[in-house]
Short mmCIF file of C-alpha atoms in Angstrom, two decimals:
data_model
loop_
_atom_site.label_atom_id
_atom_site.label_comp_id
_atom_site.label_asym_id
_atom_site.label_seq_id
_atom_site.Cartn_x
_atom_site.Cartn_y
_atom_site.Cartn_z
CA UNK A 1 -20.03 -18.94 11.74
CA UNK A 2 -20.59 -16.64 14.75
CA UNK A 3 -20.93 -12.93 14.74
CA UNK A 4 -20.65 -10.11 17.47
CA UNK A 5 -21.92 -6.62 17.20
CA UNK A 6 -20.17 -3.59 18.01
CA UNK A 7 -21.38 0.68 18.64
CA UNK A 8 -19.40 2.92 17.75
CA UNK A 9 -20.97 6.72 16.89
CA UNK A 10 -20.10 8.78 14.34
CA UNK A 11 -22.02 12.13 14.54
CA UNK A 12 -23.94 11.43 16.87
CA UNK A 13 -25.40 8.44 14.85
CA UNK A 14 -25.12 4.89 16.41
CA UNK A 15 -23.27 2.32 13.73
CA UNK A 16 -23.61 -1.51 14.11
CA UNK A 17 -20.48 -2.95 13.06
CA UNK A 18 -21.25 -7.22 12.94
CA UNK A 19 -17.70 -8.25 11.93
CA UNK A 20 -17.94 -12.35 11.00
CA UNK A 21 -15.83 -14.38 13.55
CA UNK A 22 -13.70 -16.80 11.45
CA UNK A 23 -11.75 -19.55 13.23
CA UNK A 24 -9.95 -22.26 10.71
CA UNK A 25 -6.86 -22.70 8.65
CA UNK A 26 -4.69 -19.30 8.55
CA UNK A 27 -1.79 -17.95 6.86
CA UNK A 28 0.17 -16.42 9.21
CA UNK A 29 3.85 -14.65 9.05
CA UNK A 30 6.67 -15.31 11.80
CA UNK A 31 7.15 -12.58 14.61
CA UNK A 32 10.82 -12.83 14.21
CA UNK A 33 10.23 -10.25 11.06
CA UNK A 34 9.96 -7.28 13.31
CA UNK A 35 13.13 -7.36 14.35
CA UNK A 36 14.27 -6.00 10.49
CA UNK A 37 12.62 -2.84 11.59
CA UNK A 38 13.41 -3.09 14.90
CA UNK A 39 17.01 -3.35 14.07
CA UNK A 40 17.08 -0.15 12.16
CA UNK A 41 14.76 1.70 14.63
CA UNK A 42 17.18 1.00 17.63
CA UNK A 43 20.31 1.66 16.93
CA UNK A 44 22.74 0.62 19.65
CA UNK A 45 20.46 -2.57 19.85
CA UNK A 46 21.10 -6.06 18.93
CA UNK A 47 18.65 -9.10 18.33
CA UNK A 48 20.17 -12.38 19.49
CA UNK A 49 17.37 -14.90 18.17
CA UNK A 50 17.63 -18.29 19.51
CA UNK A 51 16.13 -20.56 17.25
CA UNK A 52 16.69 -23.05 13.86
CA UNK A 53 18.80 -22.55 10.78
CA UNK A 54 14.74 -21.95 9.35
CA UNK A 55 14.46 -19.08 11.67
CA UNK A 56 18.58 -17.37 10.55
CA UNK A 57 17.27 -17.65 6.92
CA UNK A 58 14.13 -16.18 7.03
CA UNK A 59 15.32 -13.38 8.88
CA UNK A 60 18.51 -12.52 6.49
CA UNK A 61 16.35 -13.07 3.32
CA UNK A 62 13.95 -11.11 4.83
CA UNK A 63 16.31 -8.05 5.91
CA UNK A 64 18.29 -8.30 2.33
CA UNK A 65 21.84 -8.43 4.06
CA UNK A 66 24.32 -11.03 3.86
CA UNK A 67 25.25 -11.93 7.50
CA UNK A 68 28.92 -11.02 6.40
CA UNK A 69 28.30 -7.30 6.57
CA UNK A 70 27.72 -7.99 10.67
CA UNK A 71 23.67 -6.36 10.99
CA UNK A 72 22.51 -6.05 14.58
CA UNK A 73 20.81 -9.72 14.05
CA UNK A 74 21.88 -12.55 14.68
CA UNK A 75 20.67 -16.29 15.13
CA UNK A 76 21.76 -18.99 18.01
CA UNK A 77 21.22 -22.09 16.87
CA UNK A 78 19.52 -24.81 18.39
CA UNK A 79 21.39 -27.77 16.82
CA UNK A 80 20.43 -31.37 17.15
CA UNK A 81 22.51 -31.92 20.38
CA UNK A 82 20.44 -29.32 21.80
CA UNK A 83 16.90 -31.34 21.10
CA UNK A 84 18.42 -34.13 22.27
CA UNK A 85 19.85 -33.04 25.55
CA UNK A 86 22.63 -33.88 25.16
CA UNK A 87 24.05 -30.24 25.29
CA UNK A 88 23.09 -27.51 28.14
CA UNK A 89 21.60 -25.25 25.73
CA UNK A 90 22.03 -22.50 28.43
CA UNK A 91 25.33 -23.25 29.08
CA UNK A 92 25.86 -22.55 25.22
CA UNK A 93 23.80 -19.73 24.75
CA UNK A 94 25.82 -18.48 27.54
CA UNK A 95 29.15 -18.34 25.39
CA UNK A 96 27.48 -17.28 22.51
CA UNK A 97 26.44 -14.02 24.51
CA UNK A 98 29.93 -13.71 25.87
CA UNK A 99 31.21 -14.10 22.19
CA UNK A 100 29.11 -11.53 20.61
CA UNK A 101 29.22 -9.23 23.30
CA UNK A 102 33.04 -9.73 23.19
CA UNK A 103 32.95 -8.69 19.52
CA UNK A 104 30.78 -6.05 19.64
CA UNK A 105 31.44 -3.26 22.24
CA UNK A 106 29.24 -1.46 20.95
CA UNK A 107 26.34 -2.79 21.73
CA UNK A 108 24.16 -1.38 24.90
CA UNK A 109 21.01 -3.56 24.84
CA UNK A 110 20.68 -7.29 23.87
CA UNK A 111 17.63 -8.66 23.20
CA UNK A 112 17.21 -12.78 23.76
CA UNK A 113 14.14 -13.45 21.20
CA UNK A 114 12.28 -16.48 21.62
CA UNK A 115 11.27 -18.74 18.72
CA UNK A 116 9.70 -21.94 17.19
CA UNK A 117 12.41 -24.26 18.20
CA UNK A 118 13.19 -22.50 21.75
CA UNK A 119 9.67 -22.58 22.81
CA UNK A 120 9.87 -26.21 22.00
CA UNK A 121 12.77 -27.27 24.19
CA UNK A 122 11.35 -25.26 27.02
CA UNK A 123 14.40 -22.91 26.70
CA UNK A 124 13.18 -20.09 29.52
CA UNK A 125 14.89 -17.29 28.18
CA UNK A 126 13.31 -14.98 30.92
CA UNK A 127 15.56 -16.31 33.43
CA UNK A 128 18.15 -16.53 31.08
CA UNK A 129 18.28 -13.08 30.29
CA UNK A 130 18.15 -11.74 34.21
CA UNK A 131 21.05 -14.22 34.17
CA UNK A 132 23.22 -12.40 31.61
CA UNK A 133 21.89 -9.05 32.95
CA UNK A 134 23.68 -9.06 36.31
CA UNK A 135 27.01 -10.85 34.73
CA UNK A 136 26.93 -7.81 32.21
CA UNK A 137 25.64 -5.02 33.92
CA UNK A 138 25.91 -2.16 33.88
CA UNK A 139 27.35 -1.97 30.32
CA UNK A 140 25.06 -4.03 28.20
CA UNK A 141 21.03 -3.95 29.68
CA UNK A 142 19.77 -8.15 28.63
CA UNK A 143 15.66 -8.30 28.07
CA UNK A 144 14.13 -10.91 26.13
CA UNK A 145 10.68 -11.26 24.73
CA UNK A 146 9.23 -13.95 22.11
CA UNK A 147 9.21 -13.30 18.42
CA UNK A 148 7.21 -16.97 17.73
CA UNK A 149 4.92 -17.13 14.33
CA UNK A 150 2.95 -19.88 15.92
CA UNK A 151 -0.27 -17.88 17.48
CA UNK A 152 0.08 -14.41 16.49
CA UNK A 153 0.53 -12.06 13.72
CA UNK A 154 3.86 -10.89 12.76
CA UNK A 155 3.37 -7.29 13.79
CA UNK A 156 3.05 -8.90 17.23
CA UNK A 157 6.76 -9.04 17.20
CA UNK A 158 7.11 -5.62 18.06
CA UNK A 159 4.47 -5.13 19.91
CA UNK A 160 6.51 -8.02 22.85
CA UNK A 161 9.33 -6.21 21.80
CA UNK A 162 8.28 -2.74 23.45
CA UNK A 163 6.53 -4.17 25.86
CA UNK A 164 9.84 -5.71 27.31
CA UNK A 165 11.63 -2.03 26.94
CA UNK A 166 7.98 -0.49 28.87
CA UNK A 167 8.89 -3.03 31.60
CA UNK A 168 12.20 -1.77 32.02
CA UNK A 169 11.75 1.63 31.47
CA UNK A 170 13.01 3.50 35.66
CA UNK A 171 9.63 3.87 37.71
CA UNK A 172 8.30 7.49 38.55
CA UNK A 173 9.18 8.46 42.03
CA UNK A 174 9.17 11.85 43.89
CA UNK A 175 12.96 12.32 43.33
CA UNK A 176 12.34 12.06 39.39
CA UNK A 177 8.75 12.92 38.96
CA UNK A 178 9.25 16.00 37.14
CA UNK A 179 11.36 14.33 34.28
CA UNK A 180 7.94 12.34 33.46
CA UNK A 181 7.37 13.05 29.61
CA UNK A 182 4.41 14.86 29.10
CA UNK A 183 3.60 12.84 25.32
CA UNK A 184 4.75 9.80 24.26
CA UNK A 185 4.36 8.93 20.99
CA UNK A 186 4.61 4.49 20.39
CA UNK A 187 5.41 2.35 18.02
CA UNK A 188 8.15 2.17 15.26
CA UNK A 189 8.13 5.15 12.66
CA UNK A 190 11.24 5.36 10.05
CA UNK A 191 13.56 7.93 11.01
CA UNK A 192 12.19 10.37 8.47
CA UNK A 193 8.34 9.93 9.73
CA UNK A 194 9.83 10.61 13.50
CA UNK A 195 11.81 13.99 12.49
CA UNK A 196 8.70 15.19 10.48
CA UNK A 197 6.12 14.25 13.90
CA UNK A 198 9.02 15.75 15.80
CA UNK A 199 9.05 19.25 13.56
CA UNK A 200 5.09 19.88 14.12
CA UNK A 201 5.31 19.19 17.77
CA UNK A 202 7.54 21.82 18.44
CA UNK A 203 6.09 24.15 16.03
CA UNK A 204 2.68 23.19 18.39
CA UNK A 205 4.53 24.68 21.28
CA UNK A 206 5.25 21.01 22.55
CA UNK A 207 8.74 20.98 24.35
CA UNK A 208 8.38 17.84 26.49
CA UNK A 209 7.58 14.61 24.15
CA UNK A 210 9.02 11.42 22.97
CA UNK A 211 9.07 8.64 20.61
CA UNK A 212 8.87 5.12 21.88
CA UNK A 213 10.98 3.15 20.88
CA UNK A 214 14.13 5.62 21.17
CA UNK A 215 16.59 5.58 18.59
CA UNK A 216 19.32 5.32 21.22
CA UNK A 217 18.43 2.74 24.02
CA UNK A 218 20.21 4.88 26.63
CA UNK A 219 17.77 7.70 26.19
CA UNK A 220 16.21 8.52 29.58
CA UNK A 221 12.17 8.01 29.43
CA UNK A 222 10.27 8.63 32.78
CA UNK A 223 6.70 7.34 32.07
CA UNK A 224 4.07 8.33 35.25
CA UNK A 225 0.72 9.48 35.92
CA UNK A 226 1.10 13.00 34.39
CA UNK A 227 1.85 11.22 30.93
CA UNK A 228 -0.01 10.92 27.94
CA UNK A 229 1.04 8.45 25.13
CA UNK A 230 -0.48 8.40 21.58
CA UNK A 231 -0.15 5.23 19.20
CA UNK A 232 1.33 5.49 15.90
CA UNK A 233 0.77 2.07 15.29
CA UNK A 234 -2.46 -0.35 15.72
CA UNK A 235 -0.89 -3.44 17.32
CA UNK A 236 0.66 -2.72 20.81
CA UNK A 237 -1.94 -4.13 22.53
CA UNK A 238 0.25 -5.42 25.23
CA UNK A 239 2.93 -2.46 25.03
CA UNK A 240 -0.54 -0.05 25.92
CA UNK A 241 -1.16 -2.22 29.17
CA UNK A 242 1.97 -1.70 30.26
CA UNK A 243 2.32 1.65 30.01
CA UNK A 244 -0.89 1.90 31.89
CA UNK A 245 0.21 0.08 34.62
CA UNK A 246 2.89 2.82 34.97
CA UNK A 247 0.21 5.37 35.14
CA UNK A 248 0.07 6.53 31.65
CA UNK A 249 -3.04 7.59 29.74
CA UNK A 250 -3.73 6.85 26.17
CA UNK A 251 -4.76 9.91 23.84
CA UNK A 252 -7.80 8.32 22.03
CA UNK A 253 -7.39 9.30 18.42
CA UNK A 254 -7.66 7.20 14.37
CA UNK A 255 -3.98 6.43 12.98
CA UNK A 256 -1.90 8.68 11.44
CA UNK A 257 -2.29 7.59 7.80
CA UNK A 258 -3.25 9.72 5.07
CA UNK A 259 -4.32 13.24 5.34
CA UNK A 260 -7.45 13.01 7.88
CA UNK A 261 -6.07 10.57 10.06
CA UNK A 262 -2.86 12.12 10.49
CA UNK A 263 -4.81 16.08 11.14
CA UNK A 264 -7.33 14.03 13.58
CA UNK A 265 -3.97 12.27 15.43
CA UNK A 266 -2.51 15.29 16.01
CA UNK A 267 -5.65 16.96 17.14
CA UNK A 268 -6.24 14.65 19.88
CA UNK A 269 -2.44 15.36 20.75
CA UNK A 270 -3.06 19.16 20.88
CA UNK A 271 -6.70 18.97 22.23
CA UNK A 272 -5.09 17.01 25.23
CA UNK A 273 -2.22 18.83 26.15
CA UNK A 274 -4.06 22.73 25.36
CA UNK A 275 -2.80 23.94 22.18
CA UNK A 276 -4.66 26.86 21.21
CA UNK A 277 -6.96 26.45 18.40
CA UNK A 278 -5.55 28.62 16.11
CA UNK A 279 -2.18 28.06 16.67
CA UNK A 280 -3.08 24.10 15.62
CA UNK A 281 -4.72 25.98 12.58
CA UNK A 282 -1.62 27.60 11.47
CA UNK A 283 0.69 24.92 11.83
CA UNK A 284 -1.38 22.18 10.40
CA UNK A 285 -3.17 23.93 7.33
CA UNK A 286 -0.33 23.91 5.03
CA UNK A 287 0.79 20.35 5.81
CA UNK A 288 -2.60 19.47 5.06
CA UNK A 289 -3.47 21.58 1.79
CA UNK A 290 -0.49 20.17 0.33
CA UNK A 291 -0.53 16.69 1.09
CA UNK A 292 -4.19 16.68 0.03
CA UNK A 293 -2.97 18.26 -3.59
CA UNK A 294 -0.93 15.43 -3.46
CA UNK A 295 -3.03 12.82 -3.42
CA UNK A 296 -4.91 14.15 -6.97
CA UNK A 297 -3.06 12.16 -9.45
CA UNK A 298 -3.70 9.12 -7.44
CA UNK A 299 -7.18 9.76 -6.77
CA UNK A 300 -7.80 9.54 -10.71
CA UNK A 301 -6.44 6.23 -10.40
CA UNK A 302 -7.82 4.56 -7.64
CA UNK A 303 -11.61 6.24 -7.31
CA UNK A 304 -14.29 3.33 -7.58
CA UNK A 305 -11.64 0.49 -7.81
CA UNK A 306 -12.29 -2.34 -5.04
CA UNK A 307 -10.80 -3.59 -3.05
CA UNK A 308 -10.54 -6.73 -0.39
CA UNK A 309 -8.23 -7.07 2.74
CA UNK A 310 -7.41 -10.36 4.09
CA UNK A 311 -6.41 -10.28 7.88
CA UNK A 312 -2.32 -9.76 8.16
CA UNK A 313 -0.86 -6.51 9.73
CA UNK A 314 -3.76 -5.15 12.25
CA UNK A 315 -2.89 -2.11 9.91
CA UNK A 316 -6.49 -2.98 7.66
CA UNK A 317 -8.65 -0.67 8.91
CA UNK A 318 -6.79 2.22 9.03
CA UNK A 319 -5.85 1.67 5.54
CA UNK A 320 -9.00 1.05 4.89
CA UNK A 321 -10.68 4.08 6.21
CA UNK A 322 -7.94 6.25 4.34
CA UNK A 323 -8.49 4.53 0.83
CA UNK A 324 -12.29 4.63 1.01
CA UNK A 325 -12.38 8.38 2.70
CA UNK A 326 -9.52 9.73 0.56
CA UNK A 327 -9.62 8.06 -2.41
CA UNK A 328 -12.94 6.97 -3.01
CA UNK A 329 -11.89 3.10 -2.77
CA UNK A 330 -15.34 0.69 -2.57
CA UNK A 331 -14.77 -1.82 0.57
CA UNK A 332 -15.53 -5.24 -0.29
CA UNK A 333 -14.23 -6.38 2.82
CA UNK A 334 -12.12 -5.93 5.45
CA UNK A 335 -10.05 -8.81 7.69
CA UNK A 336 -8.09 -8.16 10.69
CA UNK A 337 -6.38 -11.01 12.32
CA UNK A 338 -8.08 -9.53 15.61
CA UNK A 339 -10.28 -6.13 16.30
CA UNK A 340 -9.36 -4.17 19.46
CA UNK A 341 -12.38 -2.37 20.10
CA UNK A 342 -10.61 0.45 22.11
CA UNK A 343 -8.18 1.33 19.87
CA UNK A 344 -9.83 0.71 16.58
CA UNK A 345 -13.31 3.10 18.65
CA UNK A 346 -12.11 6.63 16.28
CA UNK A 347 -10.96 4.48 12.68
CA UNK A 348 -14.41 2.73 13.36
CA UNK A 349 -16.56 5.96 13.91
CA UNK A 350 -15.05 7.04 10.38
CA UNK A 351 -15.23 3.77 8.56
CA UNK A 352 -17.99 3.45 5.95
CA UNK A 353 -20.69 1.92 7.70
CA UNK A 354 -21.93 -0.69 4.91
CA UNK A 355 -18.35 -1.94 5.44
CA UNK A 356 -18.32 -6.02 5.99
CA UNK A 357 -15.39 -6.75 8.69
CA UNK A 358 -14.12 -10.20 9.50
CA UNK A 359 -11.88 -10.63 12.48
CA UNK A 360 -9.32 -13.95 12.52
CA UNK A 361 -8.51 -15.91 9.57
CA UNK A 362 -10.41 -18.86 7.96
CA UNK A 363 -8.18 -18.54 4.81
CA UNK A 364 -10.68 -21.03 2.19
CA UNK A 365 -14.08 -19.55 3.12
CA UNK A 366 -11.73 -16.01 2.43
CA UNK A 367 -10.93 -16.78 -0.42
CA UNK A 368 -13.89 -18.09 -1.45
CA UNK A 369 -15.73 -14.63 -1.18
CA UNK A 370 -12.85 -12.78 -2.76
CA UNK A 371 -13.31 -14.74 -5.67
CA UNK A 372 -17.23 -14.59 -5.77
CA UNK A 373 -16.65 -10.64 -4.76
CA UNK A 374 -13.76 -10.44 -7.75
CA UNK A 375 -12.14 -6.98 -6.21
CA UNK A 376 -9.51 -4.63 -8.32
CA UNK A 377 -7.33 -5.17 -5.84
CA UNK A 378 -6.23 -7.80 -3.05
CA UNK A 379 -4.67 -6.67 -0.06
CA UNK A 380 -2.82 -9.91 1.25
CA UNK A 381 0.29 -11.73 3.03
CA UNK A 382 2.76 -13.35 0.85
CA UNK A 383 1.88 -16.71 1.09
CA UNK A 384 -1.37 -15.52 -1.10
CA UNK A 385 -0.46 -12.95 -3.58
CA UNK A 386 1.36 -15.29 -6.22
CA UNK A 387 -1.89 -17.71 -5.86
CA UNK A 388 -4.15 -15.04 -6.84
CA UNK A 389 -2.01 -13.38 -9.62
CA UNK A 390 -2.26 -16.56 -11.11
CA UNK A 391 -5.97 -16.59 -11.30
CA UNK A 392 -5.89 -12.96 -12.37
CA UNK A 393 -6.16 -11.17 -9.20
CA UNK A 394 -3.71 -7.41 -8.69
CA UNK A 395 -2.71 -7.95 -5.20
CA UNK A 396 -0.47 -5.58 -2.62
CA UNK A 397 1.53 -7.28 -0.10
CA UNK A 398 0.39 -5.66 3.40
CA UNK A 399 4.16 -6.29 4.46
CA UNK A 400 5.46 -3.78 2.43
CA UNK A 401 3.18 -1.23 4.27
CA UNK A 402 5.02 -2.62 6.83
CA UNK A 403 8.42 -1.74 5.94
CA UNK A 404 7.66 1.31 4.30
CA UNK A 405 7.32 4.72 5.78
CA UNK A 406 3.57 5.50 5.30
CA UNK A 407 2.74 7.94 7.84
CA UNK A 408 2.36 11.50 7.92
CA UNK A 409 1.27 14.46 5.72
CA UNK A 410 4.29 14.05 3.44
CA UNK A 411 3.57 10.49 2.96
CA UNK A 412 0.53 10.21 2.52
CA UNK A 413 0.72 10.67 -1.45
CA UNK A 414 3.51 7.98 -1.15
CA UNK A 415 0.93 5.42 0.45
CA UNK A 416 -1.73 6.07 -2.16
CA UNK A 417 0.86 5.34 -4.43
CA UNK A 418 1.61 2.29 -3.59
CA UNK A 419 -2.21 1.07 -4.01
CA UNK A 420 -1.96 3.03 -7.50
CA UNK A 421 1.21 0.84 -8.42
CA UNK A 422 -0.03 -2.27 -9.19
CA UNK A 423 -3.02 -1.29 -10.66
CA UNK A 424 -1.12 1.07 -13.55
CA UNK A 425 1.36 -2.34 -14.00
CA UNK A 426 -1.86 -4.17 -14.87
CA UNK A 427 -3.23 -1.18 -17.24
CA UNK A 428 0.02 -1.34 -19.35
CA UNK A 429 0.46 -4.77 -19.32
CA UNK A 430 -2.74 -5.33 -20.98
CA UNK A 431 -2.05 -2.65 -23.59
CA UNK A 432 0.51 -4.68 -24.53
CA UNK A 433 -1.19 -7.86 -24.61
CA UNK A 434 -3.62 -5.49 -26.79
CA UNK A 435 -0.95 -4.54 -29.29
#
């Protein structure tokens, strides 16, 4: 087992992070779930997956929909003739387009997602979607990007996902240089999350900013030199590269999740772009004094419990820095299916330095420790949390902090109480096995 070392500083004092280098069997969700938030996020959008009968199940199950009630999602299938050549699959994924776009007027952006099965066949869906483009152009914009469980983690989804939109967003030039956004906030928040980010900016004096991905796909983003875009989510590695290709700069700053994270996020925001001091001060201070008074009842619950992440979402750390910080969680350890040393620099200068971090996924020596380490509470993908109820184990799945909206001020009693959740089921359960 290999290790690397990593500096970060932290007041001035130099912290050597060695997180253990794991390479071996993984469990490991499929891409194609982002689109369920994706879906919802853009709403004049529609997912065309091209893919197995595997791949239309998953995703429906996964969403909670019956295909009936006509979601934004849908699934070409790749049938036998298809693997066997006998059929031009993009002859037929041709008049499957034409169908659904036939059907549904409404939509104004189609996304082709790659799969399993399509990668398989060598189905270039690249060329496939500049093909549709120009027969549908101007009135329906065709991008396609690959949503494949194979390699990556599932958040990965979206992060190919935006970077296809950053790709097409219109280049800065001198005849629409001063439409450039000045802050551009990426990565998928719920609705509710978005108007509450939206509410402080403006109260910060902010009047030109944006959220990336837009809820309407024909909102006009500029992105240039003069912009300045802050994550709101840890996995758009490739999404960030893009953008700074276009000239943008990345505000360096933790995650917005729980109290500290979210005042530090929007502190690099107003730091960057010259908000006065005081006027941050007045805005933020009651956002913060009451979401901390929040968090009380579920600091009773959770102080000294331990807990143990296995890599899944990329979100570990932050969550991890939050529950330890704000909660007074003990870190057994903490796995992240990869660490980005850039962007994880500020969760890293605030993460308890005794912490043990594992980057990638060798799921039986993982398990092993968690077992010899015997948490409070397991932080895990699906595939493992029935296994280790059985033994005994109160897990969380890390998809749910997925789907649910956890950041913010306003939420961030609503993420500690998902952590507190399982651990008061256990409680009473046991008082009844008591009585």
């Amino acid at each position: 087992m290999n290790s690397v070392s990593q500096e970060v500083v932290l007041d001035s004092q130099p912290i050597n992070f060695q997180p253990l280098k794991e390479r071996g069997q993984r469990e490991v969700f499929c891409g194609l779930t982002g689109i369920i938030w994706l879906h919802r996020k853009i709403q004049d959008a529609f997912f065309l997956v091209v893919g197995s009968r595997t791949c239309a199940h998953l995703i429906q199950s996964a969403a909670g929909v019956m295909i009936f009630a006509e979601p934004r999602f849908a699934t070409a299938i790749i049938d036998d003739r298809d693997l066997a050549g006998l059929a031009d699959a993009n002859d037929e994924l041709d008049k499957v387009v034409k169908q659904l776009l036939d059907r549904r007027p409404d939509i104004k952006l189609l996304f082709l997602v790659g799969s399993c099965p399509s990668e398989v066949i060598k189905l270039d869906l690249s060329r496939a979607a500049q093909r549709l483009g120009k027969t549908f152009a101007p009135k329906v914009r065709i991008l396609n990007y690959s949503g494949s469980g194979i390699e990556t983690t599932f958040t990965q989804g979206e992060d190919a996902c935006l970077a296809a939109l950053v790709q097409d967003l219109p280049k800065s030039t001198e005849s629409n240089q001063g439409d450039e956004v000045d802050l551009l906030v990426v990565g998928c928040l719920a609705d509710v999350v978005e108007d509450q980010f939206s509410r402080i900016f403006k109260d910060l004096g902010l009047k030109s900013f944006a959220f990336f991905p837009p809820r309407e796909s024909t909102q006009k983003i500029v992105v240039g030199p003069k912009t300045k875009y802050l994550l709101a989510q840890p996995f758009l590695t490739d999404t960030a590269r893009f953008l700074e290709n276009l000239g943008a700069q990345r505000i360096a700053a933790p995650f917005p999740l729980g109290v500290e994270g979210t005042e530090k996020w929007f502190l690099a925001a107003a730091q960057e772009l010259g908000v006065p001091a005081d006027t941050f001060e007045k805005v933020i201070a009651p956002q913060r004094d009451r979401a901390n008074k929040s968090l009380e009842p579920h600091r009773e619950i959770l102080q000294g419990k331990s807990i143990f992440f296995f890599p899944d979402s990329q979100l570990e750390i932050p969550l991890a820095r939050y529950l330890n910080r704000e909660l007074g969680m003990n870190l057994m350890e903490v796995g992240v299916p990869y660490l980005h040393r850039q962007h994880m620099a500020e969760e890293l200068a605030m993460l308890d330095p005794k912490t043990q971090l594992a980057e990638g996924q060798n799921v039986e020596n993982q398990l092993d420790r968690c077992r010899e380490q015997q948490p409070d509470m397991v932080v895990c993908g699906l595939g493992l949390a029935n296994p280790l109820e059985a033994e005994g184990f109160t897990t969380k799945w890390s998809i749910e902090l997925v789907f649910t909206p956890i950041q913010g001020f306003n939420q961030a009693a609503d993420l500690a109480e998902l952590f507190a959740r399982p651990l008061t089921r256990k409680n009473k359960l046991m008082m009844v096995e008591a009585a």
